[in-house]
Short mmCIF file of C-alpha atoms and ligand atoms in Angstrom, two decimals:
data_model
loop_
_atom_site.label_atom_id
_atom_site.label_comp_id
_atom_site.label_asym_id
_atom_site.label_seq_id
_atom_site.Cartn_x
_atom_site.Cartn_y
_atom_site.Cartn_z
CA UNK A 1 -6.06 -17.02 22.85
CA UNK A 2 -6.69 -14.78 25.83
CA UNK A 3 -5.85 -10.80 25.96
CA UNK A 4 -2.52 -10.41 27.03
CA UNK A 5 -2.49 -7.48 29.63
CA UNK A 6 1.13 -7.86 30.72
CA UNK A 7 2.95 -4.64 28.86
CA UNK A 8 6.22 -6.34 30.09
CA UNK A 9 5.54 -9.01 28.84
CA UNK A 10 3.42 -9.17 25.46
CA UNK A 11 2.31 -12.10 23.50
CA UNK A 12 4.97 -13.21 20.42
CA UNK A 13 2.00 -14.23 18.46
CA UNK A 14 -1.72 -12.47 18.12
CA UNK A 15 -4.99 -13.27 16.90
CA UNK A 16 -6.51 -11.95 14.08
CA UNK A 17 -9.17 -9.95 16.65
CA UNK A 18 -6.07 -9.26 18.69
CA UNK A 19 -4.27 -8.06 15.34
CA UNK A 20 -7.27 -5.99 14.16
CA UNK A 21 -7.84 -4.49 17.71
CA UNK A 22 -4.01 -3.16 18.06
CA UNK A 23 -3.50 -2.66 14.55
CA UNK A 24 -7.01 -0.71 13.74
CA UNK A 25 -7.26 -3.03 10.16
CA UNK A 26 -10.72 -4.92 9.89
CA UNK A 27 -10.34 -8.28 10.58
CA UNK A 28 -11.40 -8.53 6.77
CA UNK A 29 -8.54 -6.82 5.46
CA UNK A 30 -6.18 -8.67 7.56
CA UNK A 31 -7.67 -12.05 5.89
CA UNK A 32 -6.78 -10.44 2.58
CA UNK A 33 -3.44 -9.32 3.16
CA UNK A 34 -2.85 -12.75 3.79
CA UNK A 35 -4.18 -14.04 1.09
CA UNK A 36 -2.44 -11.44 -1.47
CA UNK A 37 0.85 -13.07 0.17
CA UNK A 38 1.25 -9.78 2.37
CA UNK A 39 1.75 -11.36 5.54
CA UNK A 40 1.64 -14.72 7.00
CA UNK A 41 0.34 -16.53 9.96
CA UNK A 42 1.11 -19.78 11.64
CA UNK A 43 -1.76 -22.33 13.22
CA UNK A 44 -1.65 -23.20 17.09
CA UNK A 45 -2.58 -26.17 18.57
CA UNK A 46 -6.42 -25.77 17.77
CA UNK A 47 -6.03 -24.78 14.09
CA UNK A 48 -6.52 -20.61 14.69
CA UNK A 49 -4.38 -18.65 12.88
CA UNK A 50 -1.57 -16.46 14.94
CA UNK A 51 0.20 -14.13 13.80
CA UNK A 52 4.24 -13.15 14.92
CA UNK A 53 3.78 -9.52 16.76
CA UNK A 54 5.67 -7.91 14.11
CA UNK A 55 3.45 -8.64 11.53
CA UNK A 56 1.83 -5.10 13.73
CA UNK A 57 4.94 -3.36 11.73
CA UNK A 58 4.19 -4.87 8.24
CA UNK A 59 0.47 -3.97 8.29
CA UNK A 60 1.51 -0.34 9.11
CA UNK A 61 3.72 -0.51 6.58
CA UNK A 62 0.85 -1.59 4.02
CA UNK A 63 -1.40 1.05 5.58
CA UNK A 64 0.81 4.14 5.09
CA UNK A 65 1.86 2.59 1.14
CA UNK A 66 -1.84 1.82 0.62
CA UNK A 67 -2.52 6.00 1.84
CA UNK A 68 0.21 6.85 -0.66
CA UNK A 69 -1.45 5.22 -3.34
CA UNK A 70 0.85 2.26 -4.04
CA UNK A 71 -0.01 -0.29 -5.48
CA UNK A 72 -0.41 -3.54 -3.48
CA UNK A 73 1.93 -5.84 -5.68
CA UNK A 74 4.60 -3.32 -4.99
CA UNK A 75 3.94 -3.12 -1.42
CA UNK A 76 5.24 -6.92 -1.24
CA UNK A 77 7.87 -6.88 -3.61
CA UNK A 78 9.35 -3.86 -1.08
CA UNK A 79 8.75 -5.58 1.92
CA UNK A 80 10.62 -8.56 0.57
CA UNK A 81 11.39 -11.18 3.18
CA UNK A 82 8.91 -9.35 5.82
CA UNK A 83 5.96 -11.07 3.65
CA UNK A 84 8.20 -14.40 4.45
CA UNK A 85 8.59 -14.37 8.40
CA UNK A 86 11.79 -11.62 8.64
CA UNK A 87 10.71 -9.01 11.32
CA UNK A 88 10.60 -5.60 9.64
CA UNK A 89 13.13 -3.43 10.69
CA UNK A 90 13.93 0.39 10.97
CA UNK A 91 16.43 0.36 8.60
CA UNK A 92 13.87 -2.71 6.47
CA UNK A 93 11.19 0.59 6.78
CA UNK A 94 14.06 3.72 5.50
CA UNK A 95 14.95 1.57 2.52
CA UNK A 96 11.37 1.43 1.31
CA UNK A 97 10.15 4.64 2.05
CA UNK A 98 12.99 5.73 -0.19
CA UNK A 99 11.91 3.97 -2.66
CA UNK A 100 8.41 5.49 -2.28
CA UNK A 101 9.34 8.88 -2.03
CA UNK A 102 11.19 8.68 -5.73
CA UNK A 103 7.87 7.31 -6.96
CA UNK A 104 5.37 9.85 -5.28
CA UNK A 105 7.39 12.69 -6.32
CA UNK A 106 7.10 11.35 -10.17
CA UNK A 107 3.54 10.83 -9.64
CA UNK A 108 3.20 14.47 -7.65
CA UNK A 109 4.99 15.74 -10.94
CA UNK A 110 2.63 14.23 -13.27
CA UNK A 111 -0.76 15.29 -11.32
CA UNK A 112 0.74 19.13 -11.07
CA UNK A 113 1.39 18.67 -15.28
CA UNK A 114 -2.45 17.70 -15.50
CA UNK A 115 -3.65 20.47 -13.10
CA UNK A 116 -1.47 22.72 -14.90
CA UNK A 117 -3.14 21.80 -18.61
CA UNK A 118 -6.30 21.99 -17.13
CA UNK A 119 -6.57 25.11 -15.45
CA UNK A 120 -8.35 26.50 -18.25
CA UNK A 121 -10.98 24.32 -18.69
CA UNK A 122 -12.28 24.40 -15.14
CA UNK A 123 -15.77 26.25 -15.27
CA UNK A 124 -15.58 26.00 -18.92
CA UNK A 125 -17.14 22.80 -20.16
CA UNK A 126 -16.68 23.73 -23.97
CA UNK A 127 -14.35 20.30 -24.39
CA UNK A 128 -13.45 22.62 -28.15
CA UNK A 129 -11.65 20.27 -30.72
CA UNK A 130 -9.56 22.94 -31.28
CA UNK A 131 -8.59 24.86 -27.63
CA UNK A 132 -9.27 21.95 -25.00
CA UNK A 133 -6.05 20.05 -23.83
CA UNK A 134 -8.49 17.38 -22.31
CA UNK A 135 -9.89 16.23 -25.99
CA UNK A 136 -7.98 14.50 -28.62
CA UNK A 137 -9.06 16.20 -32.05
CA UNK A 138 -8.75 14.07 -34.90
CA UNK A 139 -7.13 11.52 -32.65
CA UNK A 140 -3.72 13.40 -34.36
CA UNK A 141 -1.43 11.84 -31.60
CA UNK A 142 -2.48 7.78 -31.60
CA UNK A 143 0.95 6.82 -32.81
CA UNK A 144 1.88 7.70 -29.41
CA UNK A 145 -0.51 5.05 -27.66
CA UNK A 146 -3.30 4.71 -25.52
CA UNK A 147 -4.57 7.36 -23.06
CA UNK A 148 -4.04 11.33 -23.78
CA UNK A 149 -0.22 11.97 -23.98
CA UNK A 150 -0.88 15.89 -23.94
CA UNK A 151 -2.01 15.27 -19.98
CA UNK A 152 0.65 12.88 -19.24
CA UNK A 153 4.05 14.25 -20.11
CA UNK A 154 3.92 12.87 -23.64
CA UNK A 155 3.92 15.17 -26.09
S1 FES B 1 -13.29 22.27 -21.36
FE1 FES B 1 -13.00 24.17 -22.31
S2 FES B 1 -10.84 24.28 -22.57
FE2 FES B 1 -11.23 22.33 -21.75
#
């Protein structure tokens, strides 16, 4: 597929080069989108995969949940029919950056708990059985389960 240089007039469907170049996502990554179900692309005459222009939308979409720290399996389940040929649209976007914005605020919430319990032992290093909120003494809480519920919200 040649470069498209008409503005009025750009291309429905891109390359993967053409998809990388515009989007600024390796070529790589692009490839594995795809094959995590992310996106989809269609073959032309000559086999080469091409991609619908909005699939541009959906990988900025992925890039800005990936920068969040989402997950990638809930990156597709959000964008829903988008991973199944719908274009993405504004409203597509508001709905799932809602949805984001609940979960980054629980995980902001969580982090500031964690900073907040270990304020004291930064510089200190002592790790005490008895003072330090980032060691489990006596491994009192493991009815609780895995991990160390007194940094988590837990206890
Ligand atoms: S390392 Fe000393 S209180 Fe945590």
């Amino acid at each position: 597929m040649r470069k498209n240089k008409d503005k009025a007039h750009p291309p429905k469907y891109l390359s993967v080069g053409m998809l990388s170049e515009r989007s600024g996502v390796p070529v790589s990554a692009i490839h594995f989108y795809e094959r995590k179900g992310l996106i989809r692309s269609e073959r032309d005459a000559a086999n080469h995969r091409r991609f619908p222009r909005y699939t541009l939308r959906v990988l900025a979409v992925i890039r800005v949940g990936q920068s969040a720290g989402i997950r990638l399996e809930e990156i597709r389940e959000r964008l829903g029919d988008a991973t199944r040929g719908k274009a993405l649209s504004r409203e597509d976007w508001a709905a799932i950056s809602d949805g984001w914005r609940a979960d980054l605020e629980a995980r902001i919430a969580a982090l500031a708990r964690i900073r907040d319990k270990l304020t004291g032992c930064v510089g200190c290093g002592c790790l005490s059985m008895d003072k330090c909120p980032a060691v489990n003494p006596g491994d009192r809480v493991a009815a609780q389960g895995p991990g160390a519920p007194g940094l988590d919200g837990r206890m």
